[in-house]
Coordinates of C-alpha atoms in Angstrom, one line a residue:
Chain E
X1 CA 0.0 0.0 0.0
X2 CA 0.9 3.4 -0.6
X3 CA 0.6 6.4 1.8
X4 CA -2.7 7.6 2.2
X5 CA -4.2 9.8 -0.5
X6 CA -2.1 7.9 -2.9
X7 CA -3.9 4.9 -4.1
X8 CA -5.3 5.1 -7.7
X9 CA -8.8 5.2 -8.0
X10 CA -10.9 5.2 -10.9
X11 CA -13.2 8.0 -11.3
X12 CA -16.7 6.3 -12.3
X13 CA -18.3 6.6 -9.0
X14 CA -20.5 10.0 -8.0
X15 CA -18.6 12.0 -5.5
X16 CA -21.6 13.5 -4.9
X17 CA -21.4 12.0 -1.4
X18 CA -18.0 12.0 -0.9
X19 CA -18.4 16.1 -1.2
X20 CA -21.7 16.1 1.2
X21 CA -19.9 14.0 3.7
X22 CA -16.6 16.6 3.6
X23 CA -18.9 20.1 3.4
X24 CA -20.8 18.7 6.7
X25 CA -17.5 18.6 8.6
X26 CA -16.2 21.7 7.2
X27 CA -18.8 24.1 7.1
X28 CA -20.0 22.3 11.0
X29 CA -16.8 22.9 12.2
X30 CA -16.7 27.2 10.7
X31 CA -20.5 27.1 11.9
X32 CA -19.4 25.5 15.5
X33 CA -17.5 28.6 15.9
X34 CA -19.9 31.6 14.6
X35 CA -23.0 30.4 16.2
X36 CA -20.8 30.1 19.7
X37 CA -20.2 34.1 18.5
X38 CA -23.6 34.9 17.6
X39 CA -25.2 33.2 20.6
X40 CA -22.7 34.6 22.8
X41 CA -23.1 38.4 21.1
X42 CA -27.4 38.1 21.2
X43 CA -27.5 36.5 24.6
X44 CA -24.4 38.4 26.5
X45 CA -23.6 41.4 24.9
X46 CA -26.8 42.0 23.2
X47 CA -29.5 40.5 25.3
X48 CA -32.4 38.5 24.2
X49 CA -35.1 41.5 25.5
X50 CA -33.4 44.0 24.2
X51 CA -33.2 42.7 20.7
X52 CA -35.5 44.4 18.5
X53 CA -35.5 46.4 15.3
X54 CA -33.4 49.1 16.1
X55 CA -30.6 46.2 16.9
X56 CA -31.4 44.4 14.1
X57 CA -31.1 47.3 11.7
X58 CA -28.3 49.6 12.9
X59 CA -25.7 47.3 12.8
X60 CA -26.2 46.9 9.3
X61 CA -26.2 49.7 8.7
X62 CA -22.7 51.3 10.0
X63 CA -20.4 52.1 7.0
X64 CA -17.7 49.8 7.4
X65 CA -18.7 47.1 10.6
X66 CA -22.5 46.9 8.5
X67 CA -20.5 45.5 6.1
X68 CA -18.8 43.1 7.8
X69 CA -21.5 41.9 9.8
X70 CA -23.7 41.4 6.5
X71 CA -20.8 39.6 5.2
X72 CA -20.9 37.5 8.8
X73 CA -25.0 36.7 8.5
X74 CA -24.9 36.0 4.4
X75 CA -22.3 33.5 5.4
X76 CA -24.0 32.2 8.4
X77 CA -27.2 31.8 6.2
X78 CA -25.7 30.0 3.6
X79 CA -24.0 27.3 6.0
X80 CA -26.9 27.2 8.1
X81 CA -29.6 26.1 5.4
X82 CA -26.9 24.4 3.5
X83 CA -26.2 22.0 6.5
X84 CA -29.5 21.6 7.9
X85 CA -31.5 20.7 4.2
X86 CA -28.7 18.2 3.7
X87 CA -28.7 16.9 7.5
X88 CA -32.7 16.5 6.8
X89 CA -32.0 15.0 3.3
X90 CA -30.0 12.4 5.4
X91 CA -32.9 11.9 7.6
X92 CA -35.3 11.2 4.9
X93 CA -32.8 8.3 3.2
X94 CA -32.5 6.8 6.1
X95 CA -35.8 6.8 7.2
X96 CA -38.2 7.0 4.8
X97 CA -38.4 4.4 2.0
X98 CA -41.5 4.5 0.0
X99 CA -39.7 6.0 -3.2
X100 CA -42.6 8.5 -4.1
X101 CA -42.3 9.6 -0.6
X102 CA -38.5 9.9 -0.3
X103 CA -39.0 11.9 -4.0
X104 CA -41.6 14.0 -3.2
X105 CA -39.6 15.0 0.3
X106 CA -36.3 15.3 -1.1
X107 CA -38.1 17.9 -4.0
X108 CA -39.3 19.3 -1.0
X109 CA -36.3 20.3 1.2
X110 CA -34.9 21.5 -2.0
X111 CA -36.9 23.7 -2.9
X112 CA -37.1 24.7 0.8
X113 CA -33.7 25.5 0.8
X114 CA -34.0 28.0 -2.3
X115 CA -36.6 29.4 -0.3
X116 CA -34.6 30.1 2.7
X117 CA -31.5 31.0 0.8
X118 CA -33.8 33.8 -1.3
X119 CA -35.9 35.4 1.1
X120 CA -32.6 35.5 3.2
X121 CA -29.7 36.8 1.0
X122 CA -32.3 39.2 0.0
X123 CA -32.8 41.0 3.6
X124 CA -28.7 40.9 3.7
X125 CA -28.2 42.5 0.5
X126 CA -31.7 44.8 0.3
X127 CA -32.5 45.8 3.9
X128 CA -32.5 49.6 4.1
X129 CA -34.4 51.8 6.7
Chain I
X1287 CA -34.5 -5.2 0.7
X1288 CA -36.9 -4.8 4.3
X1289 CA -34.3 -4.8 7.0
X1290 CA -36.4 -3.5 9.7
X1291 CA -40.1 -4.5 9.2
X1292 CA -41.6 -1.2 11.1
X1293 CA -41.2 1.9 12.2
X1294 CA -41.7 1.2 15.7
X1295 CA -39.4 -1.6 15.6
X1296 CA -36.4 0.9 14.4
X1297 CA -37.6 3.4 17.2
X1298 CA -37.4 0.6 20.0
X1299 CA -34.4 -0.8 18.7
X1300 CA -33.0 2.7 18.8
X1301 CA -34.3 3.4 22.4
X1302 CA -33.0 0.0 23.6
X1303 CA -29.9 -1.0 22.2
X1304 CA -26.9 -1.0 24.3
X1305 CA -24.2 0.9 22.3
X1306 CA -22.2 3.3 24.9
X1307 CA -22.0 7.0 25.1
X1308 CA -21.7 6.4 20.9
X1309 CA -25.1 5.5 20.5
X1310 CA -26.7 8.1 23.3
X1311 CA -24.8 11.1 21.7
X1312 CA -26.1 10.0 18.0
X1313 CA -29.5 10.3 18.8
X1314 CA -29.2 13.3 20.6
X1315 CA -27.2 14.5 17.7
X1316 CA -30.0 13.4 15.3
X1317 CA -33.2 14.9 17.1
X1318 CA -31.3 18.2 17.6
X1319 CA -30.5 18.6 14.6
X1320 CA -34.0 18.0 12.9
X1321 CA -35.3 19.9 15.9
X1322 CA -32.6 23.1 14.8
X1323 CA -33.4 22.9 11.3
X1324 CA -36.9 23.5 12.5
X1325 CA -36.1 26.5 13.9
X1326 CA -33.7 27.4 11.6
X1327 CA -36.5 28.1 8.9
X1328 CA -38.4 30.0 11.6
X1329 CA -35.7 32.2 12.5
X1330 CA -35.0 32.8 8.6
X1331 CA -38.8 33.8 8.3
X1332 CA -39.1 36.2 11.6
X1333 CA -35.9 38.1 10.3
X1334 CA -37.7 38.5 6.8
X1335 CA -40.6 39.8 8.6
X1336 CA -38.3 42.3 9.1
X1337 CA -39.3 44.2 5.0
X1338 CA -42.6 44.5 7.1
X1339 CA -41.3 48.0 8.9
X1340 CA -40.5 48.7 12.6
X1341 CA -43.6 48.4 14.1
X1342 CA -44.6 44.5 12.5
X1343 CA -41.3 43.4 13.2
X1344 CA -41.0 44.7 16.8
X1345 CA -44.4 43.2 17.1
X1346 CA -43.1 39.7 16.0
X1347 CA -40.3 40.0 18.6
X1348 CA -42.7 40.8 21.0
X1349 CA -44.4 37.1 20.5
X1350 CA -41.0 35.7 20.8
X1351 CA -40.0 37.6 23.8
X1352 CA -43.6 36.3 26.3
X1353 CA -42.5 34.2 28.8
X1354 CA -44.1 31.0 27.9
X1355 CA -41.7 30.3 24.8
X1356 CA -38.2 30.7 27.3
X1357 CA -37.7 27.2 28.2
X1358 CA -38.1 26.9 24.2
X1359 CA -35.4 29.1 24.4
X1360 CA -33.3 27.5 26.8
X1361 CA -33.8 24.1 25.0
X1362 CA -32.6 25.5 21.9
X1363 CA -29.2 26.9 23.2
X1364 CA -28.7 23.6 25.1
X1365 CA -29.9 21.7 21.4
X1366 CA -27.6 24.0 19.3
X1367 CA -24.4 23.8 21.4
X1368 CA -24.6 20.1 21.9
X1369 CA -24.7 19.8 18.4
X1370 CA -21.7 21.8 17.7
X1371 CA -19.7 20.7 20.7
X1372 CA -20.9 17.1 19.7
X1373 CA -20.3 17.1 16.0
X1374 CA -16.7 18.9 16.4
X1375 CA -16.0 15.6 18.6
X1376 CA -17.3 13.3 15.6
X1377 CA -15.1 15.6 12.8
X1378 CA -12.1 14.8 15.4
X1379 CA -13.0 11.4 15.6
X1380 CA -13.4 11.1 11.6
X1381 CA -10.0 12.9 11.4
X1382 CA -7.8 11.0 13.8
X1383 CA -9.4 8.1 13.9
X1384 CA -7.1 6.3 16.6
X1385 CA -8.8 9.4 19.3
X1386 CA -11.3 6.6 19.3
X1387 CA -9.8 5.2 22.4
X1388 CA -10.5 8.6 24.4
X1389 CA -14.2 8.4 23.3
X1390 CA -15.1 8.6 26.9
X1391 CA -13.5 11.1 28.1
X1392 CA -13.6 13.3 24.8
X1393 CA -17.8 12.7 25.6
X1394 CA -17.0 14.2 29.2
X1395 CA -15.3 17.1 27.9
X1396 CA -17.8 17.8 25.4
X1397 CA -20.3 17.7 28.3
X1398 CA -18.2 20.3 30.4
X1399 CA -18.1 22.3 27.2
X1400 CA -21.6 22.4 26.4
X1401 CA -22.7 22.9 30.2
X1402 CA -20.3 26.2 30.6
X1403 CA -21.7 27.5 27.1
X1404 CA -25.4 26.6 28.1
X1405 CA -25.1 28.2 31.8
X1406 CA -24.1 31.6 30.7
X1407 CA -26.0 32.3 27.6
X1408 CA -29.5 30.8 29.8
X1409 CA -27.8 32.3 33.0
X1410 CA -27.4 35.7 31.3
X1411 CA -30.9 35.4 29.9
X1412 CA -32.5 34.8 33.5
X1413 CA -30.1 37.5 34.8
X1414 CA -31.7 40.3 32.1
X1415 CA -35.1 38.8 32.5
X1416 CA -35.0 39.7 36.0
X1417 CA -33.6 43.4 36.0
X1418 CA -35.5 43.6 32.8
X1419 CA -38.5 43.0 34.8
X1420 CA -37.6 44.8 37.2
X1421 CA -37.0 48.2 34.9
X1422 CA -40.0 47.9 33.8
Chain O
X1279 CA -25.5 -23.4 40.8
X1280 CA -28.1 -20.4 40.3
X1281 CA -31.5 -19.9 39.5
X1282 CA -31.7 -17.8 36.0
X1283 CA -34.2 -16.8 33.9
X1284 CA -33.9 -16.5 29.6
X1285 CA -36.2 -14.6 28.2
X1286 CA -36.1 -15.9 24.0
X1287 CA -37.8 -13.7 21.5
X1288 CA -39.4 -16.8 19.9
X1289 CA -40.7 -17.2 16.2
X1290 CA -41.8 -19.8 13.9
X1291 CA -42.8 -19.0 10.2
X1292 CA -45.0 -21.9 9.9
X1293 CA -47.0 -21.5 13.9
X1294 CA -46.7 -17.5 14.5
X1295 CA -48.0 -14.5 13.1
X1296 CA -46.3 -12.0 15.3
X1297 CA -42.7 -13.2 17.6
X1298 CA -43.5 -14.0 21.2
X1299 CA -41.2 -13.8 24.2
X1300 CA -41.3 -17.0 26.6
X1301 CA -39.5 -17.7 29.6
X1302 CA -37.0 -20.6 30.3
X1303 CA -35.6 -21.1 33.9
X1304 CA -32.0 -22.6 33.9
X1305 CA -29.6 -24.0 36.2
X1306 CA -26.3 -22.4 35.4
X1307 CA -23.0 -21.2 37.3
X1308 CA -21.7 -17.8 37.1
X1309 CA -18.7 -19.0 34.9
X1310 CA -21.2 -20.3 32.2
X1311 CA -21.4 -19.1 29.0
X1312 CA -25.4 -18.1 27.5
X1313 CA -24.9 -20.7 24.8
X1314 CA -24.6 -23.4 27.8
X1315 CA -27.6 -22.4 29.0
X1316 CA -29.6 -22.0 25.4
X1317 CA -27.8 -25.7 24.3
X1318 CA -29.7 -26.9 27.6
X1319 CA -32.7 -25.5 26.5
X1320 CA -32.8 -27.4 23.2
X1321 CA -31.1 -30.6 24.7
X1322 CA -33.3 -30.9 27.8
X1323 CA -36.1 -28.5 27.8
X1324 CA -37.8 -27.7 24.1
X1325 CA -36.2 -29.4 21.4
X1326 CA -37.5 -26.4 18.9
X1327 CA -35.8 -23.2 20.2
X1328 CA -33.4 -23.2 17.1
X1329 CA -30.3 -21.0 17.0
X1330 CA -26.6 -21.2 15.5
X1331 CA -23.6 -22.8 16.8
X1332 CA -21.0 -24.5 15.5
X1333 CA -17.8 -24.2 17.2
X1334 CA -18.7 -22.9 20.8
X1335 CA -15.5 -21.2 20.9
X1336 CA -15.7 -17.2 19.9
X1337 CA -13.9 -18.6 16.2
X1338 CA -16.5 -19.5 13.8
X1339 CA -18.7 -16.2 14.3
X1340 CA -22.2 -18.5 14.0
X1341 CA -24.0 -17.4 17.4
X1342 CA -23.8 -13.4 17.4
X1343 CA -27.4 -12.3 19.0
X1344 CA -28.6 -9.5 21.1
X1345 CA -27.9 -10.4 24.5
X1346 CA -29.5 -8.1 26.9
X1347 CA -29.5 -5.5 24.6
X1348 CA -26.3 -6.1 23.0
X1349 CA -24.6 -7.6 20.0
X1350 CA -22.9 -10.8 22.1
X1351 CA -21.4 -14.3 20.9
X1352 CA -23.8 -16.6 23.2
X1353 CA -20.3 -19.1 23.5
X1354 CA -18.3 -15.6 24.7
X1355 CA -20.7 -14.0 27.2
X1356 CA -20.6 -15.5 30.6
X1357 CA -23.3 -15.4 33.5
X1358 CA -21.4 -13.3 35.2
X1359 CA -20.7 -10.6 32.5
X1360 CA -24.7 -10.1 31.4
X1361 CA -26.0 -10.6 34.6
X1362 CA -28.5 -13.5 36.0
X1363 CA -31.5 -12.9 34.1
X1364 CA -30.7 -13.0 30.2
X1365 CA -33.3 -11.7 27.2
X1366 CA -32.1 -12.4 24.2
X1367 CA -33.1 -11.7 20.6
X1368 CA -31.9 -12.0 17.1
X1369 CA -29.8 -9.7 15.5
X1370 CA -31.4 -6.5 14.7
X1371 CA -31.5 -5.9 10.7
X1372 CA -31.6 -9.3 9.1
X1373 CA -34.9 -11.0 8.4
X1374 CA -35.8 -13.6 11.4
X1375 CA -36.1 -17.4 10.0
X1376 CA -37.2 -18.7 13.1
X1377 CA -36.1 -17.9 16.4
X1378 CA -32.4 -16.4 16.9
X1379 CA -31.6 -17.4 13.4
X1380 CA -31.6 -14.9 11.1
X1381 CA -31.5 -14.3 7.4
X1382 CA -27.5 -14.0 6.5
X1383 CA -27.4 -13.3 3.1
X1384 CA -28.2 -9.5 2.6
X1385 CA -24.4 -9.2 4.8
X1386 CA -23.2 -11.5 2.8
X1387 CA -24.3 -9.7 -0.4
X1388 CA -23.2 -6.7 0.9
X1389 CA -19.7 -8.4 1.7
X1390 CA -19.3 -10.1 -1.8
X1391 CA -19.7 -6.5 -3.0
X1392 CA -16.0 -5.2 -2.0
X1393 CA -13.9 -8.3 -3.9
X1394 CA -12.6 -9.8 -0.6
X1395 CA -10.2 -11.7 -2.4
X1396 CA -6.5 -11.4 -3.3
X1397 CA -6.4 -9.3 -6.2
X1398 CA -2.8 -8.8 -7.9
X1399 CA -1.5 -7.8 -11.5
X1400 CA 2.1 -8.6 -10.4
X1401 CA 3.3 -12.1 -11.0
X1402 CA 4.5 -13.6 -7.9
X1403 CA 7.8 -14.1 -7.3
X1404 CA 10.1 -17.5 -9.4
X1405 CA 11.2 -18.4 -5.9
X1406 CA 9.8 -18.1 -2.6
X1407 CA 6.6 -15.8 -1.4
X1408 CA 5.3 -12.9 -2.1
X1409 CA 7.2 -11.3 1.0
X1410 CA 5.9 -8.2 2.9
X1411 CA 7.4 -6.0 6.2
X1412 CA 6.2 -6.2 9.8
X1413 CA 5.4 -2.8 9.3
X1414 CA 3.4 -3.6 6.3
X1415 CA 1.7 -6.2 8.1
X1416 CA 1.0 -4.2 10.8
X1417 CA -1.5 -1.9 9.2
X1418 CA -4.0 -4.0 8.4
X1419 CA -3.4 -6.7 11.2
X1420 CA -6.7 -5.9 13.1
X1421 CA -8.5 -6.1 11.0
X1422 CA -8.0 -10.1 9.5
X1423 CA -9.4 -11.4 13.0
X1424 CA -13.1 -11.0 11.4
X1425 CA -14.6 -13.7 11.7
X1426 CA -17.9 -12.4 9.6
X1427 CA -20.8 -13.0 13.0
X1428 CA -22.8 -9.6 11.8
X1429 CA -22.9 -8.6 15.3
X1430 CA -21.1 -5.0 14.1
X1431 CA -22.9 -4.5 11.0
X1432 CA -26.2 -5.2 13.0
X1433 CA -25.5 -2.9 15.7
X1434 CA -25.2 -0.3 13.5
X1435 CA -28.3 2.4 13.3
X1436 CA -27.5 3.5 10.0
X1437 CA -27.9 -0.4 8.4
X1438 CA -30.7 -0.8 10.3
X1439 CA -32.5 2.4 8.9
X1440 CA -31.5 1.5 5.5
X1441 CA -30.4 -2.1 4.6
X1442 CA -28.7 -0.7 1.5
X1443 CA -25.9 0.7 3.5
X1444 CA -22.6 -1.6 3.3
X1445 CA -22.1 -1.8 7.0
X1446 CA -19.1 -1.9 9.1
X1447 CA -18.2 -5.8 8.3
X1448 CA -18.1 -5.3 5.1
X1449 CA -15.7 -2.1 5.2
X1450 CA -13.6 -3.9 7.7
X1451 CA -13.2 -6.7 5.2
X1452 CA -12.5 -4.5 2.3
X1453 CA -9.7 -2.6 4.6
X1454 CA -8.1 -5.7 5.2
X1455 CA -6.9 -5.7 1.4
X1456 CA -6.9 -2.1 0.7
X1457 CA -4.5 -1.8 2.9
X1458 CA -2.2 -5.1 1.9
X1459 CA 1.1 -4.1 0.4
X1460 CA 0.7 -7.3 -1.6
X1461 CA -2.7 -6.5 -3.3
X1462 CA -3.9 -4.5 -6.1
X1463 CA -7.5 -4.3 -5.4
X1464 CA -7.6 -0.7 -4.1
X1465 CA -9.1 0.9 -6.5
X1466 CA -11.3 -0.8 -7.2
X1467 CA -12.9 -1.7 -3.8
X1468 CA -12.4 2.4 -2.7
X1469 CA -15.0 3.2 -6.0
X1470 CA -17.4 0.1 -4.3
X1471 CA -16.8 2.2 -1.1
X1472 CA -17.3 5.5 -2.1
X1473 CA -20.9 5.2 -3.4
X1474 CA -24.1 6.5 -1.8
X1475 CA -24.2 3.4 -0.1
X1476 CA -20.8 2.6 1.1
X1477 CA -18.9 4.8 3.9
X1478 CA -20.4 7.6 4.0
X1479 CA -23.3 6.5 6.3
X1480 CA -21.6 6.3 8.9
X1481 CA -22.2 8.3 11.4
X1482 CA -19.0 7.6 14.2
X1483 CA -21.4 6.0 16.6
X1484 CA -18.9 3.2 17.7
X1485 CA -21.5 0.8 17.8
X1486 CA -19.6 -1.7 16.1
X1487 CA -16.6 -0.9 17.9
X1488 CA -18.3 -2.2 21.4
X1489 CA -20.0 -5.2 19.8
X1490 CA -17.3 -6.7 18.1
X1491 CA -16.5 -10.1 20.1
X1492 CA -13.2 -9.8 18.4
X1493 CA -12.0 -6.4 19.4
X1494 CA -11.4 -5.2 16.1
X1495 CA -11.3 -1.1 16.2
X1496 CA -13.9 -0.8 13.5
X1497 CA -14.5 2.3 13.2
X1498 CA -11.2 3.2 13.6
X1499 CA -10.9 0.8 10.0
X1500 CA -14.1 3.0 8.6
X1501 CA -12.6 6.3 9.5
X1502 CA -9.2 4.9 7.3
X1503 CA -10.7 4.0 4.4
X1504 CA -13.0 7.3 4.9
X1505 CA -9.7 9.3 4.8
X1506 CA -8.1 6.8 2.2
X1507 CA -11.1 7.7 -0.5
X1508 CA -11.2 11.2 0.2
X1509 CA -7.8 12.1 -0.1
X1510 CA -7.3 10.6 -3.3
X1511 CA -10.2 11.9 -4.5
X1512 CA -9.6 15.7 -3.5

């Protein structure tokens, strides 16, 4: 055997799972550490009763940190739906097995995560006062 | 090919096997993360709710914020930090594969982990509730 | 000698709708193993509880069943390891035939499916073997103590949510020639292994790691050829 990584390996097979298993641990891992952040900066810094438009809406709205933290909530967004559609799209192979079903499901969380990813990159990008 | 006949018989062989702190962490890793996704398209919809103006979005909030839907709350900073604390272990685990041996103890210190994060985000949530409260 | 009770999840194709537990009392002494007490049973007591056995010695892998909750060899698990009263089940995942014997041949289609045979393009050598390091040997020593009983790939919630899945045996098998300095397989069985199917559904939950009667460090193997695929894929 060679060292790892170096075996040849014929390229039929879909890596279509290979690359869903892999973006799971890397964008958990990335998400492990900005939801700590976010939860830490709404729950300790921020509050949970104090949140409310205002907070929402100012700090986008600063020239330079608005930026940053629309760059910060796009990215958290993306992971986010990214991770939990496939996470459920896991759930549904393993436990639903009328095809139709598993089809019509799968369609589903797709779609579902277009949805999510629309409606939220467009109050990132869009959201003015 | 039928490997388990039912339902219920995957849900009682689930509850009832024997596996270690392995199996236990899996499942809780499994329900919270269906249960965050959940939420997850809530939260994306209440921030939307946000094109509505000041006054509909505030409103929202104010929903959110009645008393009856904080031990939601709670159990959704306990869900979401067990499920990053836990699935960092698993990527270690899937990484180094020979850390298999510390399981245990990597499960303990996940468990110290998670109970520091949880105590001061719900600890700092009671603590504002109550001078909140109080302010008001 | 002690008082114990077994309680067998009972089933006969031809008799029963549904499985039924009933209750055996035994005779046995802490240092005796389940499959003493189940061969009583049969010998003695009811002539039709049918299960597996064949060597009695933890080698030939035929008497893997869920013993108190967990994947055990009935000739490894003593008295005093599971405790005085015993429940035991088939394996979880495979279709029951009657009683503890259950349907092998979905894991054994799943195991045909990563070649685990020698597989090599290089003539072997005009004199001698086909030699190979301690070292070399080393990597892949664990896992050639299989001994194919299903009680990993039957522990595993992932097979038994979807028997399509390859499970741990059958990954542990194809690692013990991936991994073989002498063999040429690789490829080949890391394309098997890569599909929907294969490795990827695991999920790390060390089931098979605990229930293997031959403590081989399965997942340890799963998380190799995980690694193995994926680096020479990216």
């Amino acid at each position: 055997m060679k060292a790892i990584g170096q075996m040849p390996r014929p390229k039929s097979g879909s890596t279509f799972e290979l690359l869903s298993w892999f973006y799971m641990r890397v964008s958990g891992l990335l998400m492990a550490l900005m939801i700590t952040f976010h939860l830490l900066w709404m729950h300790l810094i921020v509050g949970l009763d104090n949140i409310n438009f205002s907070v929402v809406a100012d700090r986008w709205m600063y020239p330079i940190t608005g930026t940053l933290w629309r760059v910060f909530d796009l990215l958290l967004l993306i992971f986010a739906v990214t991770h939990g559609m496939n996470g459920i799209r896991f759930s549904i192979e393993d436990y639903v097995h009328n095809r139709s079903w598993q089809l019509f499901l799968k369609t589903a969380v797709a779609i579902l995560l277009l949805f999510l990813l629309f409606i939220g990159s467009y109050i990132v990008f869009v959201f003015e006062v | 090919m039928t490997v388990i006949s039912s339902t219920k018989d995957f849900v009682v062989r689930t509850a009832t096997y024997k596996g270690g702190v392995g199996h236990a962490s899996w499942i809780l890793h499994r329900l919270g993360g269906i249960g965050i996704a959940v939420f997850l398209i809530l939260h994306i919809i209440d921030i939307f709710m946000i094109v509505l103006g000041k006054e509909m979005f505030d409103f929202f909030l104010f929903i959110y914020h009645q008393p009856i839907f904080r031990p939601a709350i709670w159990g959704l900073m306990f869900g979401i930090f067990y499920h990053a604390v836990n699935g960092v272990r698993i990527i270690i685990h899937d990484f180094f594969p020979s850390t298999f041996r510390y399981q245990r103890e990597m499960v303990l210190g996940a468990w110290v982990i998670i109970g520091i994060l949880v105590v001061l985000t719900v600890g700092m949530d009671i603590f504002n509730w109550i001078t909140y409260a109080g302010s008001h | 000698m002690k008082k114990r009770t077994l309680k067998i999840k009972r089933f006969n194709p031809t008799k029963d709708k549904k499985p039924y537990w009933q209750e055996f009392v035994v005779e046995a002494e802490d240092t005796d193993r389940i499959l003493d007490a189940l061969n009583h049973i049969k010998w003695y007591v009811d002539g039709s509880l049918t299960m597996r056995r064949s060597c009695a010695h933890g080698i030939c892998g035929s008497d893997a069943m869920c013993i108190n909750g967990k994947n055990l060899l009935a000739c490894k698990a003593l008295f005093k390891e599971v405790g005085d009263d015993v429940t035991i089940e088939p394996l979880a995942g495979l279709p029951v035939i009657r009683d503890l014997v259950v349907d092998m041949e979905p894991f054994m289609e799943h195991y045909r499916t990563v070649l685990p045979y020698f597989i090599s393009e290089t003539p072997p050598p005009s004199y001698g073997e086909r030699l190979q390091s301690i070292e070399e040997r080393k990597i892949f020593d664990d896992t050639t103590k299989c001994i194919l009983c299903a009680a990993c790939t039957t522990s595993c919630p992932s097979f038994w949510a979807r028997g399509e899945y390859i499970g741990p045996s059958a990954i542990v098998q194809a690692h013990r020639f991936i991994f073989d300095s002498r063999d040429d397989g690789a490829a080949a069985r890391l394309d098997i292994l890569g599909n929907a199917d294969g490795v990827w559904r695991c999920r790390t939950i060390y089931n098979c790691t605990n229930a293997c009667p031959r403590g081989i460090e399965v997942t340890k193997a799963v998380g190799e050829v995980k690694k193995e695929i994926l680096f020479s894929t990216l």
